Amino acid sequence: MENSAFEQASAAYVQNQNGEILLSLGCDENGNAVTQDLSSIPHFLVCGFSGAGKTSFVQSVMTQLCSAQSPDDVRFIVYDSKAIDYSVFNGTPHMMLPVITDERKAAGAVLWLNTEVQRRIKTFFDAGTKDLAGYNWKSATPLPRIFAVFDDFSSASLDAQTVTALTNVLKNGRVAGIHCVIVTSMPSSLSLQK
């Protein structure tokens, strides 16, 4: 009996030797497992109408990552505008801090992420490496990838300083190993201008 698509995708985690972060996305039209290396994706934009399953998708991604990766490899910062959807992740070792439910603290998290991007890029330069993968391969103290989840992002009111900081994170985050997962029902550049 052939392996199921789930078993094939799970085996991909075990077979991976290159520091990639593989995520099982499901099956293609032929029933073959579809996986994606998250370390090669700068950021996610998850959008759709209310009730379309945006939050459920992000929760399943987080659950897969928590199951397959250690907290030394993957960490999360989560802003939950509804204050109920992500509380189940509080207390897991992958969380850098409890789920953020306050807009002002979410803005503070964006400012911190920008500072962390700049700090990491300087650290890589000082170590003679160009990105997180190169630094972690060379360093005795590797850094984790950080996934910053903002759900529902269009509901947050951001000032000009926070928008500038977020823009820098979006431009330079992949090199630093910091990835934004922006969940919104308004898939438009206006969601960054609110």
mmCIF file of C-alpha atoms in Angstrom:
data_model
loop_
_atom_site.group_PDB
_atom_site.id
_atom_site.type_symbol
_atom_site.label_atom_id
_atom_site.label_comp_id
_atom_site.label_asym_id
_atom_site.label_seq_id
_atom_site.Cartn_x
_atom_site.Cartn_y
_atom_site.Cartn_z
ATOM 1 C CA MET A 1 0.000 0.000 0.000
ATOM 2 C CA GLU A 2 1.375 3.404 -0.977
ATOM 3 C CA ASN A 3 2.047 6.069 1.627
ATOM 4 C CA SER A 4 -0.688 8.618 2.104
ATOM 5 C CA ALA A 5 0.009 12.219 1.122
ATOM 6 C CA PHE A 6 0.229 13.115 4.817
ATOM 7 C CA GLU A 7 2.887 10.440 5.404
ATOM 8 C CA GLN A 8 4.828 11.664 2.358
ATOM 9 C CA ALA A 9 4.742 15.228 3.621
ATOM 10 C CA SER A 10 5.751 14.134 7.128
ATOM 11 C CA ALA A 11 8.687 12.193 5.682
ATOM 12 C CA ALA A 12 9.875 15.403 4.026
ATOM 13 C CA TYR A 13 10.578 16.843 7.487
ATOM 14 C CA VAL A 14 12.813 13.889 8.319
ATOM 15 C CA GLN A 15 14.622 13.840 4.969
ATOM 16 C CA ASN A 16 15.369 17.564 4.984
ATOM 17 C CA GLN A 17 19.034 18.240 5.787
ATOM 18 C CA ASN A 18 19.497 21.837 4.617
ATOM 19 C CA GLY A 19 18.022 23.877 7.452
ATOM 20 C CA GLU A 20 14.869 24.471 5.452
ATOM 21 C CA ILE A 21 11.526 24.816 7.186
ATOM 22 C CA LEU A 22 9.159 22.603 5.247
ATOM 23 C CA LEU A 23 5.429 23.037 5.562
ATOM 24 C CA SER A 24 2.867 20.553 4.302
ATOM 25 C CA LEU A 25 0.242 22.478 2.341
ATOM 26 C CA GLY A 26 -1.935 19.540 1.295
ATOM 27 C CA CYS A 27 -2.274 17.604 -1.953
ATOM 28 C CA ASP A 28 -2.201 18.505 -5.613
ATOM 29 C CA GLU A 29 -4.806 17.344 -8.149
ATOM 30 C CA ASN A 30 -3.020 13.973 -8.444
ATOM 31 C CA GLY A 31 -3.009 13.311 -4.701
ATOM 32 C CA ASN A 32 0.717 14.022 -4.282
ATOM 33 C CA ALA A 33 1.925 15.827 -1.174
ATOM 34 C CA VAL A 34 2.674 19.518 -1.652
ATOM 35 C CA THR A 35 5.287 21.064 0.623
ATOM 36 C CA GLN A 36 6.856 24.516 0.675
ATOM 37 C CA ASP A 37 10.125 25.692 2.169
ATOM 38 C CA LEU A 38 9.067 28.627 4.350
ATOM 39 C CA SER A 39 12.634 29.887 4.710
ATOM 40 C CA SER A 40 12.548 30.819 0.996
ATOM 41 C CA ILE A 41 9.338 32.868 1.329
ATOM 42 C CA PRO A 42 9.850 36.410 2.575
ATOM 43 C CA HIS A 43 6.346 36.897 4.006
ATOM 44 C CA PHE A 44 2.740 35.636 3.834
ATOM 45 C CA LEU A 45 -0.356 37.636 2.990
ATOM 46 C CA VAL A 46 -3.415 35.620 3.993
ATOM 47 C CA CYS A 47 -6.609 37.268 2.810
ATOM 48 C CA GLY A 48 -10.247 36.489 2.203
ATOM 49 C CA PHE A 49 -13.767 37.208 3.340
ATOM 50 C CA SER A 50 -14.843 36.749 6.966
ATOM 51 C CA GLY A 51 -15.406 33.074 7.643
ATOM 52 C CA ALA A 52 -13.198 31.941 4.731
ATOM 53 C CA GLY A 53 -10.753 30.124 7.031
ATOM 54 C CA LYS A 54 -7.841 32.582 7.173
ATOM 55 C CA THR A 55 -7.256 32.162 10.896
ATOM 56 C CA SER A 56 -7.696 28.383 10.740
ATOM 57 C CA PHE A 57 -5.058 28.221 8.003
ATOM 58 C CA VAL A 58 -2.562 30.260 10.038
ATOM 59 C CA GLN A 59 -3.282 28.198 13.163
ATOM 60 C CA SER A 60 -2.605 24.987 11.216
ATOM 61 C CA VAL A 61 0.683 26.431 9.908
ATOM 62 C CA MET A 62 1.707 27.350 13.460
ATOM 63 C CA THR A 63 0.722 23.920 14.767
ATOM 64 C CA GLN A 64 2.769 22.178 12.078
ATOM 65 C CA LEU A 65 5.792 24.352 12.827
ATOM 66 C CA CYS A 66 5.488 23.814 16.592
ATOM 67 C CA SER A 67 5.269 20.055 16.003
ATOM 68 C CA ALA A 68 8.173 19.810 13.562
ATOM 69 C CA GLN A 69 10.602 22.508 14.751
ATOM 70 C CA SER A 70 12.189 23.200 18.109
ATOM 71 C CA PRO A 71 11.874 26.601 19.819
ATOM 72 C CA ASP A 72 15.587 27.027 19.041
ATOM 73 C CA ASP A 73 14.696 27.018 15.332
ATOM 74 C CA VAL A 74 11.304 28.771 15.165
ATOM 75 C CA ARG A 75 9.674 31.398 17.389
ATOM 76 C CA PHE A 76 6.397 33.318 17.120
ATOM 77 C CA ILE A 77 5.079 36.772 17.934
ATOM 78 C CA VAL A 78 1.288 36.962 17.501
ATOM 79 C CA TYR A 79 -1.113 39.904 17.403
ATOM 80 C CA ASP A 80 -4.731 38.743 17.700
ATOM 81 C CA SER A 81 -7.199 41.603 17.206
ATOM 82 C CA LYS A 82 -10.134 39.455 18.378
ATOM 83 C CA ALA A 83 -8.255 38.310 21.515
ATOM 84 C CA ILE A 84 -9.661 34.769 21.294
ATOM 85 C CA ASP A 85 -8.260 32.975 18.253
ATOM 86 C CA TYR A 86 -4.636 32.331 19.259
ATOM 87 C CA SER A 87 -4.808 32.042 23.053
ATOM 88 C CA VAL A 88 -4.296 28.272 22.729
ATOM 89 C CA PHE A 89 -0.651 28.986 21.806
ATOM 90 C CA ASN A 90 0.052 30.885 25.050
ATOM 91 C CA GLY A 91 2.513 28.961 27.163
ATOM 92 C CA THR A 92 4.092 27.039 24.293
ATOM 93 C CA PRO A 93 7.879 27.378 24.242
ATOM 94 C CA HIS A 94 7.765 28.657 20.665
ATOM 95 C CA MET A 95 6.043 31.886 21.724
ATOM 96 C CA MET A 96 8.412 34.791 22.371
ATOM 97 C CA LEU A 97 5.725 36.439 24.529
ATOM 98 C CA PRO A 98 2.027 35.889 25.232
ATOM 99 C CA VAL A 99 -0.380 36.643 22.397
ATOM 100 C CA ILE A 100 -0.714 40.412 21.935
ATOM 101 C CA THR A 101 -4.279 41.735 21.930
ATOM 102 C CA ASP A 102 -3.615 45.464 22.342
ATOM 103 C CA GLU A 103 -2.968 47.657 19.266
ATOM 104 C CA ARG A 104 -0.335 49.729 21.039
ATOM 105 C CA LYS A 105 1.598 46.622 22.036
ATOM 106 C CA ALA A 106 1.319 45.367 18.444
ATOM 107 C CA ALA A 107 2.912 48.613 17.260
ATOM 108 C CA GLY A 108 5.634 48.117 19.870
ATOM 109 C CA ALA A 109 6.227 44.604 18.531
ATOM 110 C CA VAL A 110 6.671 46.003 15.013
ATOM 111 C CA LEU A 111 9.217 48.533 16.294
ATOM 112 C CA TRP A 112 11.070 45.748 18.132
ATOM 113 C CA LEU A 113 11.076 43.561 14.994
ATOM 114 C CA ASN A 114 12.621 46.433 13.032
ATOM 115 C CA THR A 115 15.341 46.838 15.654
ATOM 116 C CA GLU A 116 15.938 43.066 15.628
ATOM 117 C CA VAL A 117 16.250 43.032 11.820
ATOM 118 C CA GLN A 118 18.900 45.756 12.015
ATOM 119 C CA ARG A 119 20.717 44.008 14.893
ATOM 120 C CA ARG A 120 20.778 40.683 13.073
ATOM 121 C CA ILE A 121 22.040 42.180 9.813
ATOM 122 C CA LYS A 122 24.888 43.869 11.699
ATOM 123 C CA THR A 123 25.644 40.559 13.472
ATOM 124 C CA PHE A 124 25.775 38.758 10.121
ATOM 125 C CA PHE A 125 28.084 41.428 8.686
ATOM 126 C CA ASP A 126 30.407 41.193 11.697
ATOM 127 C CA ALA A 127 30.483 37.395 11.328
ATOM 128 C CA GLY A 128 31.233 37.607 7.594
ATOM 129 C CA THR A 129 27.941 36.012 6.546
ATOM 130 C CA LYS A 130 25.132 37.342 4.389
ATOM 131 C CA ASP A 131 21.979 35.802 5.867
ATOM 132 C CA LEU A 132 20.524 33.731 8.702
ATOM 133 C CA ALA A 133 21.304 30.356 7.105
ATOM 134 C CA GLY A 134 24.976 31.278 6.629
ATOM 135 C CA TYR A 135 25.243 32.695 10.131
ATOM 136 C CA ASN A 136 23.609 29.666 11.771
ATOM 137 C CA TRP A 137 25.861 27.290 9.831
ATOM 138 C CA LYS A 138 28.954 29.165 11.056
ATOM 139 C CA SER A 139 27.887 30.189 14.563
ATOM 140 C CA ALA A 140 27.990 28.198 17.791
ATOM 141 C CA THR A 141 24.899 30.149 18.922
ATOM 142 C CA PRO A 142 22.382 29.961 16.060
ATOM 143 C CA LEU A 143 19.410 32.307 15.911
ATOM 144 C CA PRO A 144 15.803 31.159 15.423
ATOM 145 C CA ARG A 145 13.563 32.234 12.588
ATOM 146 C CA ILE A 146 10.815 34.539 13.870
ATOM 147 C CA PHE A 147 7.315 34.444 12.412
ATOM 148 C CA ALA A 148 5.310 37.561 13.309
ATOM 149 C CA VAL A 149 1.579 36.893 12.884
ATOM 150 C CA PHE A 150 -0.724 39.925 12.619
ATOM 151 C CA ASP A 151 -4.428 38.897 12.573
ATOM 152 C CA ASP A 152 -6.577 40.911 11.592
ATOM 153 C CA PHE A 153 -4.038 43.420 10.418
ATOM 154 C CA SER A 154 -6.427 45.833 8.732
ATOM 155 C CA SER A 155 -8.035 46.550 12.125
ATOM 156 C CA ALA A 156 -4.809 47.963 13.582
ATOM 157 C CA SER A 157 -4.198 51.720 13.560
ATOM 158 C CA LEU A 158 -0.527 52.328 12.837
ATOM 159 C CA ASP A 159 1.261 55.658 13.037
ATOM 160 C CA ALA A 160 3.847 56.776 10.480
ATOM 161 C CA GLN A 161 6.797 55.535 12.557
ATOM 162 C CA THR A 162 5.289 52.057 12.861
ATOM 163 C CA VAL A 163 4.470 51.888 9.136
ATOM 164 C CA THR A 164 8.067 52.875 8.326
ATOM 165 C CA ALA A 165 9.377 50.203 10.712
ATOM 166 C CA LEU A 166 7.059 47.586 9.211
ATOM 167 C CA THR A 167 8.139 48.529 5.690
ATOM 168 C CA ASN A 168 11.768 47.950 6.699
ATOM 169 C CA VAL A 169 10.893 44.565 8.224
ATOM 170 C CA LEU A 170 9.098 43.594 5.014
ATOM 171 C CA LYS A 171 12.094 44.686 2.897
ATOM 172 C CA ASN A 172 14.890 43.134 4.963
ATOM 173 C CA GLY A 173 13.208 40.524 7.154
ATOM 174 C CA ARG A 174 13.887 37.440 5.000
ATOM 175 C CA VAL A 175 17.667 37.957 5.167
ATOM 176 C CA ALA A 176 17.399 38.345 8.943
ATOM 177 C CA GLY A 177 15.140 35.295 9.322
ATOM 178 C CA ILE A 178 12.095 37.352 10.303
ATOM 179 C CA HIS A 179 8.898 36.630 8.392
ATOM 180 C CA CYS A 180 5.575 38.484 8.664
ATOM 181 C CA VAL A 181 2.294 36.631 8.344
ATOM 182 C CA ILE A 182 -0.306 39.325 7.666
ATOM 183 C CA VAL A 183 -3.926 38.202 7.888
ATOM 184 C CA THR A 184 -6.479 40.634 6.544
ATOM 185 C CA SER A 185 -9.878 40.833 4.952
ATOM 186 C CA MET A 186 -8.651 43.864 2.979
ATOM 187 C CA PRO A 187 -5.913 42.642 0.585
ATOM 188 C CA SER A 188 -4.709 46.068 -0.463
ATOM 189 C CA SER A 189 -1.824 48.435 0.115
ATOM 190 C CA LEU A 190 -4.394 50.471 2.064
ATOM 191 C CA SER A 191 -4.090 47.917 4.900
ATOM 192 C CA LEU A 192 -0.607 49.353 5.528
ATOM 193 C CA GLN A 193 -1.875 52.920 5.416
ATOM 194 C CA LYS A 194 -4.681 52.656 7.974
#
